[in-house]
Short mmCIF file of C-alpha atoms and ligand atoms in Angstrom, two decimals:
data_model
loop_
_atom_site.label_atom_id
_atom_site.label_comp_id
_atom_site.label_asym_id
_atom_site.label_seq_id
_atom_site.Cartn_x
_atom_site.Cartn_y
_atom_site.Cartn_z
CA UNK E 1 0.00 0.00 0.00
CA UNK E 2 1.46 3.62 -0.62
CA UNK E 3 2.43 5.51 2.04
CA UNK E 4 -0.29 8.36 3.04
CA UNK E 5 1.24 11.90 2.68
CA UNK E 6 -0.32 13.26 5.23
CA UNK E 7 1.23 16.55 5.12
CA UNK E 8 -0.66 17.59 1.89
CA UNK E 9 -3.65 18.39 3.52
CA UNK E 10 -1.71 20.47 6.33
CA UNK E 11 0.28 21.49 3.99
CA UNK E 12 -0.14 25.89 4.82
CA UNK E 13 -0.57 25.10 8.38
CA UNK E 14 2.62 23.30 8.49
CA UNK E 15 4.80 25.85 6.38
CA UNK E 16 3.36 28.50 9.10
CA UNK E 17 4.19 26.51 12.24
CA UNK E 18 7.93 25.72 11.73
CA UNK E 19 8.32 28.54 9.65
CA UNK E 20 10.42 29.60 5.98
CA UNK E 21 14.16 29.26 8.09
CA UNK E 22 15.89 27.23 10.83
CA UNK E 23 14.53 28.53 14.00
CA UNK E 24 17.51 29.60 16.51
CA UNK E 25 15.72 28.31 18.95
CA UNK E 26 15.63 24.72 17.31
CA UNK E 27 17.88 22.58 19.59
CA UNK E 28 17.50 19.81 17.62
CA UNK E 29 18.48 21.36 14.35
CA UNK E 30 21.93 23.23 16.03
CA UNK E 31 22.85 19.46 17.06
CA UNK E 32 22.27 17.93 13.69
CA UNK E 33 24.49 21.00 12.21
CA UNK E 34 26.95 19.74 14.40
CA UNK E 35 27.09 16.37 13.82
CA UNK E 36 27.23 17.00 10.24
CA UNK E 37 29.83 19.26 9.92
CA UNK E 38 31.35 20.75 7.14
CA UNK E 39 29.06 20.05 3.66
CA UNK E 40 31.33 22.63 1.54
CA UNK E 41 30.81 20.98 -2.17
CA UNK E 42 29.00 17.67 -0.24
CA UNK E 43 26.27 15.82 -2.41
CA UNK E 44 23.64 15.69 0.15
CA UNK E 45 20.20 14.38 0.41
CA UNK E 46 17.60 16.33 2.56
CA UNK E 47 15.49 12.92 3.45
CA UNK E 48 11.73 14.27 4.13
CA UNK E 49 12.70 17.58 3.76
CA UNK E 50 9.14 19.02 3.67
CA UNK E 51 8.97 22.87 2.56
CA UNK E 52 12.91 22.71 2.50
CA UNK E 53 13.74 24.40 5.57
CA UNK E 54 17.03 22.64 6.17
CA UNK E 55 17.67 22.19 2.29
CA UNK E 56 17.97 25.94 2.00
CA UNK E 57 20.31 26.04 5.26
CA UNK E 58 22.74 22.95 3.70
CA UNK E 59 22.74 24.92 0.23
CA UNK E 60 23.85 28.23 2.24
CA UNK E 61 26.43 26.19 3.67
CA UNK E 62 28.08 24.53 0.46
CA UNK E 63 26.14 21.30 -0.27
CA UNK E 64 24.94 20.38 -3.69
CA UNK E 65 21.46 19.64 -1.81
CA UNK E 66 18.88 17.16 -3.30
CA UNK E 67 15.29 17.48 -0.84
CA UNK E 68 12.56 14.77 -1.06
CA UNK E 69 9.63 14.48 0.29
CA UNK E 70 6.33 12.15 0.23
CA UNK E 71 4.12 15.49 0.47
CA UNK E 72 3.82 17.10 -2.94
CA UNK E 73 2.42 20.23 -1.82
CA UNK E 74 5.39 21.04 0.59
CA UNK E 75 7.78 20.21 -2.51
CA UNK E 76 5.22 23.10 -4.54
CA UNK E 77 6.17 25.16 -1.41
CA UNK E 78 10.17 24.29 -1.62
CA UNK E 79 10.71 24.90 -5.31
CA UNK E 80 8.52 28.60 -4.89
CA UNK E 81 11.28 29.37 -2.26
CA UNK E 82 13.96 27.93 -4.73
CA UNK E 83 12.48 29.95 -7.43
CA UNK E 84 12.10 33.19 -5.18
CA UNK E 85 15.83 32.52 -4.05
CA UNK E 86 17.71 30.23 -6.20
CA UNK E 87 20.42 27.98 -4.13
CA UNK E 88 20.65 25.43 -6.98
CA UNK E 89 18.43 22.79 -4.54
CA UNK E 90 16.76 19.99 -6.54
CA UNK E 91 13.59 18.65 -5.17
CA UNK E 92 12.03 15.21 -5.84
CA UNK E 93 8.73 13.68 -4.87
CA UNK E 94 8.64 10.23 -3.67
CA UNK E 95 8.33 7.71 -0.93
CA UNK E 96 11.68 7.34 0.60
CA UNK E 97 11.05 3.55 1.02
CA UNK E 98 10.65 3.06 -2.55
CA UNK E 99 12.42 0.61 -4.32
CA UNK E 100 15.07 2.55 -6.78
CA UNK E 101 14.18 6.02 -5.57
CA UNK E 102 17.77 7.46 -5.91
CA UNK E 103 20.82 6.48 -7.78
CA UNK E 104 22.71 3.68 -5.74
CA UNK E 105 25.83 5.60 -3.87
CA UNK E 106 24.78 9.23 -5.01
CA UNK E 107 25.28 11.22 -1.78
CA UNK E 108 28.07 11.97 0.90
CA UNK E 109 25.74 12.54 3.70
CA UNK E 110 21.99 11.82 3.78
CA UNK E 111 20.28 14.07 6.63
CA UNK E 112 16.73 13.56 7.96
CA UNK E 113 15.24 16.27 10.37
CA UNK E 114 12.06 15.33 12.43
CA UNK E 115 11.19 13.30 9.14
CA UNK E 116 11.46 9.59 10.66
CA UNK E 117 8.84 9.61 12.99
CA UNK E 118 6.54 10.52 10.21
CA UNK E 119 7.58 7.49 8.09
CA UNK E 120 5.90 4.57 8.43
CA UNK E 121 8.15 1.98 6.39
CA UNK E 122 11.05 2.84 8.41
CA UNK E 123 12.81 -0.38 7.51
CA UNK E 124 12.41 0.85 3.85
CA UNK E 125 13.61 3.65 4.15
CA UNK E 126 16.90 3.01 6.11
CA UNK E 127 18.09 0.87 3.29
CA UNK E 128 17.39 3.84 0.49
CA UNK E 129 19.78 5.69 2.60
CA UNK E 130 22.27 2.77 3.04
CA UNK E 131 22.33 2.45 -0.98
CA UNK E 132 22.65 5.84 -1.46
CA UNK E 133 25.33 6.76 0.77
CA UNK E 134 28.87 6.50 -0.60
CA UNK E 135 31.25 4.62 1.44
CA UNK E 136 32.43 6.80 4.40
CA UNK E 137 29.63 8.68 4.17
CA UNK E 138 27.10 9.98 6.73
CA UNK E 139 23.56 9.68 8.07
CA UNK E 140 22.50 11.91 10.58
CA UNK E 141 19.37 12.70 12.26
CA UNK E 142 17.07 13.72 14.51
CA UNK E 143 13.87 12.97 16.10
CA UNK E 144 11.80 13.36 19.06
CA UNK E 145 13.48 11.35 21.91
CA UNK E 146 11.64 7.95 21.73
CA UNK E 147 11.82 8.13 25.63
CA UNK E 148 10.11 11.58 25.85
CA UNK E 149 7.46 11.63 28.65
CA UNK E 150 6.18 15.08 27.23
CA UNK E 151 4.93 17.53 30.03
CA UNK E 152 1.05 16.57 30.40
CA UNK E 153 -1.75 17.58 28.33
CA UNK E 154 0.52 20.35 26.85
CA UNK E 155 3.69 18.67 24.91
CA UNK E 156 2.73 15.16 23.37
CA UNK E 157 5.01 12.05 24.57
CA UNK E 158 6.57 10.19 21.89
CA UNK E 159 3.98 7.10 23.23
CA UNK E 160 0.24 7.29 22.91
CA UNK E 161 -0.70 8.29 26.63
CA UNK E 162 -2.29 5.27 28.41
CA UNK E 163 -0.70 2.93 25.80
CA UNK E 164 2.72 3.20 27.31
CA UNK E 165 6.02 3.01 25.94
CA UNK E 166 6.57 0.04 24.65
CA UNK E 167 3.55 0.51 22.28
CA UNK E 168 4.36 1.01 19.45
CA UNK E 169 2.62 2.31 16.07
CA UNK E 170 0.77 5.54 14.44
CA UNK E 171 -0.86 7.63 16.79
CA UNK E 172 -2.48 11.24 16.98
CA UNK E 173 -1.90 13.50 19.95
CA UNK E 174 -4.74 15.88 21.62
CA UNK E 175 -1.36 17.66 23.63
CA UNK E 176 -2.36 21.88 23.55
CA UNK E 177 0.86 22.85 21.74
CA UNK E 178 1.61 20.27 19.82
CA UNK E 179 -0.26 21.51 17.05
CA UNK E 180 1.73 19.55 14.06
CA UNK E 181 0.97 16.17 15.96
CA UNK E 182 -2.69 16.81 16.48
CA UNK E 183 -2.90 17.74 12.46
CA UNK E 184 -0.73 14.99 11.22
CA UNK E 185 0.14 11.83 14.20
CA UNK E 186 3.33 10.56 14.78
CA UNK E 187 4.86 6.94 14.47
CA UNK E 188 6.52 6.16 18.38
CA UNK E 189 8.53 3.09 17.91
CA UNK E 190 11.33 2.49 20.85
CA UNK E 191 14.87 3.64 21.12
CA UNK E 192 15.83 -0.90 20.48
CA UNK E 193 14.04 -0.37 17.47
CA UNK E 194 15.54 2.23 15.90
CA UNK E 195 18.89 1.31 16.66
CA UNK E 196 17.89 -2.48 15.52
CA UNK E 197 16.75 -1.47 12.38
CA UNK E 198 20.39 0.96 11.66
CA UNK E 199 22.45 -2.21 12.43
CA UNK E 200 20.11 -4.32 10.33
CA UNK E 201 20.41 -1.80 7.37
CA UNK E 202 23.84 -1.58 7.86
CA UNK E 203 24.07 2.04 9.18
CA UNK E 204 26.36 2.08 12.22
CA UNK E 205 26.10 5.10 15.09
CA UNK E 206 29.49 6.98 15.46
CA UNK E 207 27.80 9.43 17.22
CA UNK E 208 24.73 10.71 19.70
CA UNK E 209 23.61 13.93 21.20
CA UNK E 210 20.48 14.64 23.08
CA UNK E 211 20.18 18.35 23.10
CA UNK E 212 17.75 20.16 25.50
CA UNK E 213 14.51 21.51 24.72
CA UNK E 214 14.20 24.92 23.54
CA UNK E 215 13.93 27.28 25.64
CA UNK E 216 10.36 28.23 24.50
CA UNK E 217 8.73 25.03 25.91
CA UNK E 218 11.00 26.36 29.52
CA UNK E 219 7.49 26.19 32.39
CA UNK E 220 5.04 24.50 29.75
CA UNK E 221 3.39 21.98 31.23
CA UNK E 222 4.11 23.01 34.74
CA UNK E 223 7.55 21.45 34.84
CA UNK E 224 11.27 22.72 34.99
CA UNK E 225 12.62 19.54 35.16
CA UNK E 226 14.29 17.96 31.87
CA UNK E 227 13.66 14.44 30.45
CA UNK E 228 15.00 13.19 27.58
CA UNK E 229 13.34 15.27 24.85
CA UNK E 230 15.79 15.23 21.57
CA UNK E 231 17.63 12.41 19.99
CA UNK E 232 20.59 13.19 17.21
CA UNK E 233 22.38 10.58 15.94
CA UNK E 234 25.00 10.42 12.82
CA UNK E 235 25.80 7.21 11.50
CA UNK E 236 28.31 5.57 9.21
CA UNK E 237 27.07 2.80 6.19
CA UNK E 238 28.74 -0.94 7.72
CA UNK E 239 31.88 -0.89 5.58
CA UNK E 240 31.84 -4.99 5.70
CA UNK E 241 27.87 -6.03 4.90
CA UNK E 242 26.45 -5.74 1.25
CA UNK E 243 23.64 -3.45 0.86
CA UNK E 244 20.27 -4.90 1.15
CA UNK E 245 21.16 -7.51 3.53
CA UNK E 246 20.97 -8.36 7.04
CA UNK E 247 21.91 -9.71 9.75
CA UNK E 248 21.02 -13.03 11.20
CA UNK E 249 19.24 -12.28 14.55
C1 SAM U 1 7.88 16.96 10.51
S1 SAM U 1 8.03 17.03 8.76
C2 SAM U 1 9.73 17.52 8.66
C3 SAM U 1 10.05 18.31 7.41
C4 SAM U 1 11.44 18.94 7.35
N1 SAM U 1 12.50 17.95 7.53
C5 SAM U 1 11.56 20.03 8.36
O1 SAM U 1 12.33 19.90 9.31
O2 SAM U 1 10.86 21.04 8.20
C6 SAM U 1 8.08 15.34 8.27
C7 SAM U 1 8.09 15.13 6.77
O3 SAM U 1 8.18 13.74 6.47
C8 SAM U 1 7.56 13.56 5.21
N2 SAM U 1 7.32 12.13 4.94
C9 SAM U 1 6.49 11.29 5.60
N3 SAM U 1 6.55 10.06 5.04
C10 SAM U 1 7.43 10.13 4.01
C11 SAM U 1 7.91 9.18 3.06
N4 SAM U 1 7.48 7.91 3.08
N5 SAM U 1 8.81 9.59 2.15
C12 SAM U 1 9.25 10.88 2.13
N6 SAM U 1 8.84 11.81 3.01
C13 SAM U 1 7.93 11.45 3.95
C14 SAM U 1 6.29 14.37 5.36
O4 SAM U 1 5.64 14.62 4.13
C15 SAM U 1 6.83 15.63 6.04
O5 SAM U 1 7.19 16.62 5.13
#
């Protein structure tokens, strides 16, 4: 079955909530910079890229960006930024679990902000980034900390409330400010899972952060204290399995 682009429908309300730019504020985003590190003349691959937020930052920063995303009418928003401002971005629609989607070993570093949580093939789509990273390249990205409590009725958990963590699966939020979540769900799957699936695509971690929230959610929710909220990882494509296969468990 295809995947369901959800963001089409959302599509304005989404490009207004996380705005045109990287917000300063974005904790997540500053962490996945880092990770990354220097993309000067990088072939890069913006993986659910959306309206091409972090596309536009990569191609300010030297990268020969390619963005794709499921959600055609975020791609309509991307390439009226690119034509408003060109920064030589390409964007592609498509499922990133697709078979064949990109070229086989196209890109130096594949990137994927808040995107995987939003996927629902994830296995699928960890082994389109394993074929098209070149050897020693990078995968880095970030979601919402699969451990996140959230802070009530105010900031969504990355669980369905009541169905606990080790639920796992699609779920829509009711949480006050997390507006996206309410419009468009999320998939929670645990932190064994994702880093089961990486090994078993072949994409080895070289590297975690777990930045803070932003400042902004500082008192929502009652609460000062901070749980795990962020998860940034970069990872590495296994240098001694072929791609496409896995591991015996
Ligand atoms: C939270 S948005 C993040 C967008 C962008 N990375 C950003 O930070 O603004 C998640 C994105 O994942 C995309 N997405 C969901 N499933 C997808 C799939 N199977 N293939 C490609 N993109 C997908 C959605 O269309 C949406 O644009």
């Amino acid at each position: 079955m295809p995947p369901d682009a959800r963001y089409d429908a959302v599509a304005e309300f989404y490009v207004r909530e996380v705005g045109e730019a990287v917000d300063a504020a974005d904790t997540a985003a500053a962490a996945l910079f880092e990770l990354l590190g220097d993309v000067r003349d990088a072939d890069v691959l913006d993986l659910a890229c959306g309206q091409g937020r972090i596309s536009r930052e990569l191609a300010r920063r030297g990268g020969r960006v390619t963005g794709l995303d499921l959600a055609g009418n975020l791609i309509e928003s991307a390439r009226a930024a690119e034509r408003a401002v060109p920064l030589n971005v390409e964007y592609v629609v498509a499922d990133a679990g697709s078979d064949g989607v990109l070229p086989p070993a196209a890109f130096d570093c594949v990137v994927c902000h808040f995107g995987l949580s939003d996927i629902d093939d994830l296995r699928a789509t960890l082994r389109t980034v394993r074929l098209a990273l070149r050897p020693g390249g990078k995968f880095v990205f970030s979601i919402l900390h699969p451990c996140f409590p959230g802070r009530g009725s105010e900031i969504a958990s990355s669980w369905q409330p009541g169905a606990g963590y080790h639920s796992e699966g699609w779920w829509r939020s009711t949480a006050r400010h997390s507006r996206i979540r309410q419009a468009v769900g999320a998939n929670h799957r645990t932190l064994s899972t994702y880093v089961n699936e990486l090994i078993g695509s072949g994409l080895l971690i070289d590297r975690l952060a777990e930045p803070p929230p932003p400042h902004t959610w500082l008192g929502i929710g009652g609460s000062t204290e901070l749980a795990p909220t962020f998860l940034v990882a970069r990872c590495r494509p296994s240098p001694v399995r072929q791609p496409g296969q896995r591991p015996r468990s």
